[in-house]
XYZ file of C-alpha atoms in Angstrom:
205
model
C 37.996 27.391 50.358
C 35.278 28.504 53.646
C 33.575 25.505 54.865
C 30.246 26.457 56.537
C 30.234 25.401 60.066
C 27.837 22.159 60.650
C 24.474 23.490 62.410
C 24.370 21.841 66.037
C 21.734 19.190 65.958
C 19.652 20.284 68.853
C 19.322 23.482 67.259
C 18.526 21.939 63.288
C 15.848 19.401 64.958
C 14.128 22.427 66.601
C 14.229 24.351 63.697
C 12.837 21.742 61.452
C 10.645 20.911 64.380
C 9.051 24.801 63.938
C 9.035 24.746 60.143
C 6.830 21.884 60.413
C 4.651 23.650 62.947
C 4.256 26.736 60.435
C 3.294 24.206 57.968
C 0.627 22.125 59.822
C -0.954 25.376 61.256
C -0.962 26.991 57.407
C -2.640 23.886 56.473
C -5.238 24.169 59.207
C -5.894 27.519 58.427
C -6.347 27.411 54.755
C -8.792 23.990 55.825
C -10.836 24.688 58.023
C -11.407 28.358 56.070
C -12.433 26.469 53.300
C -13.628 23.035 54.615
C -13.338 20.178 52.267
C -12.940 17.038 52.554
C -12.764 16.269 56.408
C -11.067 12.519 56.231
C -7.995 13.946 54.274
C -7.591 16.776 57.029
C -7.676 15.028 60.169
C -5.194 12.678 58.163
C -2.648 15.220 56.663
C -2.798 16.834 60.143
C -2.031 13.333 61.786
C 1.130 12.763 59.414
C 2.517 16.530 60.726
C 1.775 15.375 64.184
C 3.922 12.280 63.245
C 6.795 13.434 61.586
C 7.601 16.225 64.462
C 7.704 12.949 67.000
C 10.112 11.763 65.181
C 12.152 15.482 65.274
C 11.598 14.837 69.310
C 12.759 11.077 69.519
C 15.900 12.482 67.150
C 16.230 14.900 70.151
C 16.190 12.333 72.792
C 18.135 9.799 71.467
C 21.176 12.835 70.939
C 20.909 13.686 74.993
C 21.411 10.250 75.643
C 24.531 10.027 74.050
C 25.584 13.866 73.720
C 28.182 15.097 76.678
C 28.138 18.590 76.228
C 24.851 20.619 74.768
C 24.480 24.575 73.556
C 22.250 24.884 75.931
C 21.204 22.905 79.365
C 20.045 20.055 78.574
C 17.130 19.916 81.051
C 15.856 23.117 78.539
C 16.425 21.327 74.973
C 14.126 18.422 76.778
C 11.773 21.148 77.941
C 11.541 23.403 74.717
C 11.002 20.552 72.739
C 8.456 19.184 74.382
C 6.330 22.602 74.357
C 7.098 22.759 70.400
C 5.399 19.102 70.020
C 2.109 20.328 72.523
C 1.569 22.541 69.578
C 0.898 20.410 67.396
C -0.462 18.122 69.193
C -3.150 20.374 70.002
C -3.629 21.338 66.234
C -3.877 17.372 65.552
C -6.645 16.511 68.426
C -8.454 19.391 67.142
C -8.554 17.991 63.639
C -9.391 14.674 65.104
C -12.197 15.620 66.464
C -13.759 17.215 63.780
C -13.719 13.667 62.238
C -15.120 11.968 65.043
C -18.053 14.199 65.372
C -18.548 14.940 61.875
C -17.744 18.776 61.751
C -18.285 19.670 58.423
C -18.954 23.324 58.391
C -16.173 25.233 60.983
C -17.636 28.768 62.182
C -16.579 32.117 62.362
C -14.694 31.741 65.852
C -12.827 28.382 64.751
C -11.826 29.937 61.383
C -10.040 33.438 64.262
C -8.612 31.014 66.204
C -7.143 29.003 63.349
C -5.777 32.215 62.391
C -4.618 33.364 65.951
C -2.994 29.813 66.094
C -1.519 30.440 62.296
C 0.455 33.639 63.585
C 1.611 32.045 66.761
C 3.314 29.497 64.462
C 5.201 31.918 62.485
C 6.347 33.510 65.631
C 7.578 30.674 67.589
C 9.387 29.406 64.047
C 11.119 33.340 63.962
C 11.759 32.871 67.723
C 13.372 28.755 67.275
C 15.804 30.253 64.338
C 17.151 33.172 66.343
C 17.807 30.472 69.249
C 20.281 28.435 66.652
C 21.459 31.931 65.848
C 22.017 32.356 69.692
C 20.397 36.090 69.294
C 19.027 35.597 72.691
C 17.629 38.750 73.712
C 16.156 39.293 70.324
C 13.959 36.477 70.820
C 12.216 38.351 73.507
C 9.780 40.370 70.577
C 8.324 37.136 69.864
C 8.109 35.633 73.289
C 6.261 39.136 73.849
C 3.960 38.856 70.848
C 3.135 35.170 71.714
C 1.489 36.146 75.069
C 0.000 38.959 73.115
C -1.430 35.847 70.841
C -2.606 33.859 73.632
C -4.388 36.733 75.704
C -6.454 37.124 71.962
C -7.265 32.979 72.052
C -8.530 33.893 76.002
C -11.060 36.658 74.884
C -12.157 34.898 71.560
C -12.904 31.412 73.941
C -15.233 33.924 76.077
C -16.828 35.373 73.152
C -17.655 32.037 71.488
C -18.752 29.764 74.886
C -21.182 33.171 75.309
C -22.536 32.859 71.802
C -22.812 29.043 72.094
C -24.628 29.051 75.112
C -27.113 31.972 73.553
C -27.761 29.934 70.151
C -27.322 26.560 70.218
C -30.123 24.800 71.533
C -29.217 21.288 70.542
C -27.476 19.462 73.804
C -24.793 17.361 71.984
C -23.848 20.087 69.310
C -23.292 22.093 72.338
C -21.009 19.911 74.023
C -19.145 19.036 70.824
C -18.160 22.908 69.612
C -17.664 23.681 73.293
C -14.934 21.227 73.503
C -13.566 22.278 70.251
C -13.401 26.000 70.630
C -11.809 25.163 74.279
C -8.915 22.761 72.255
C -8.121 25.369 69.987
C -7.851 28.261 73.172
C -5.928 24.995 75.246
C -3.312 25.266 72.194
C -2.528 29.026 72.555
C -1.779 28.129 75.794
C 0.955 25.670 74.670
C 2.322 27.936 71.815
C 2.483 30.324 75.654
C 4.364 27.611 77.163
C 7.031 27.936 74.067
C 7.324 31.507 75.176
C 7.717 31.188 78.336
C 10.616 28.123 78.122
C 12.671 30.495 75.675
C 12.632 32.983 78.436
C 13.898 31.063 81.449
C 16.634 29.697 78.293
C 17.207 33.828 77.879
C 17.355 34.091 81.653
C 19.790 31.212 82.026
C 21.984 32.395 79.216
C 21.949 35.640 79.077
């Protein structure tokens, strides 16, 4: 009888850490496509936010009393703290369209929803082939992620240009403004995943 080798638990955590990322951004996408019911977002969002801390204090509480990692243990620390900016920045964003009563999400949140959407499914591809220590096939998606991010750069410009050109209104101004620049400030972290896996590719390659 083949046992299956136990998955190493800085590698499952990080996985299940990116699963839950794919899942949060899905549900932001399909939401704020088809806005609803804005209390129940910013609150299902909130419980994703919540449940990958815990995948990160699970993470923590292993360095402290794990001698030898897979990988340096200075980079589980840093990759796993990228992997929780994420969604982070997906759960402010919801928040905020609570707070200032956003009830009707325009054309440029609704491509950067989907820009952020894709990004998760990449870094989640990227995460499994790091447990599958395919290191240098990782690099595609580290790739495609700054590919991502450059898109959430020339979308913010786009959308500040047509704010500033249509909104009148001082305070709706100042509320999308900070929204649209959330949702570009999040590309940037699902960046800052790609750009940890490649100093781990560098340092294990």
């Amino acid at each position: 009888m083949r046992f299956k080798k136990k998955k190493d638990i800085f590698f499952e955590t990080m996985e299940n850490m990116a699963d839950k990322i794919v899942q949060a951004a899905d549900y932001f996408a399909e939401n704020v496509a088809d806005f609803k019911d804005v209390n129940v977002f910013a609150t299902q969002m909130k419980k994703y936010e919540s449940e990958c801390d815990e995948f990160t204090h699970i993470i923590i509480i292993e360095l402290n009393k794990t001698f030898i990692t897979p990988i340096d243990r200075d980079d589980i620390l840093a990759l796993t703290s990228s992997l929780d900016d994420v969604i982070d920045g997906l759960e402010a964003t919801a928040s905020r369209f609570y707070m200032y009563n956003l009830d009707a999400p325009d054309e440029y949140i609704v491509q950067f929803a989907e820009i952020l959407r894709q990004s998760a499914y990449v870094i989640q591809k990227a995460i499994h082939l790091l447990s599958q220590k395919k290191l240098l096939a990782i690099r595609e998606y580290t790739i495609r992620l700054n590919d991502l991010e450059n898109q959430g750069d020339d979308l913010l410009r786009i959308c500040i240009k047509n704010l500033f050109a249509t909104v009148s209104d001082p305070i709706e101004l100042i509320k999308k403004k900070e929204i649209y620049e959330r949702l570009e400030q999040t590309t940037d972290t699902c960046e800052d995943v790609a750009n940890m896996l490649e100093s781990i590719i560098m340092s294990n390659s």
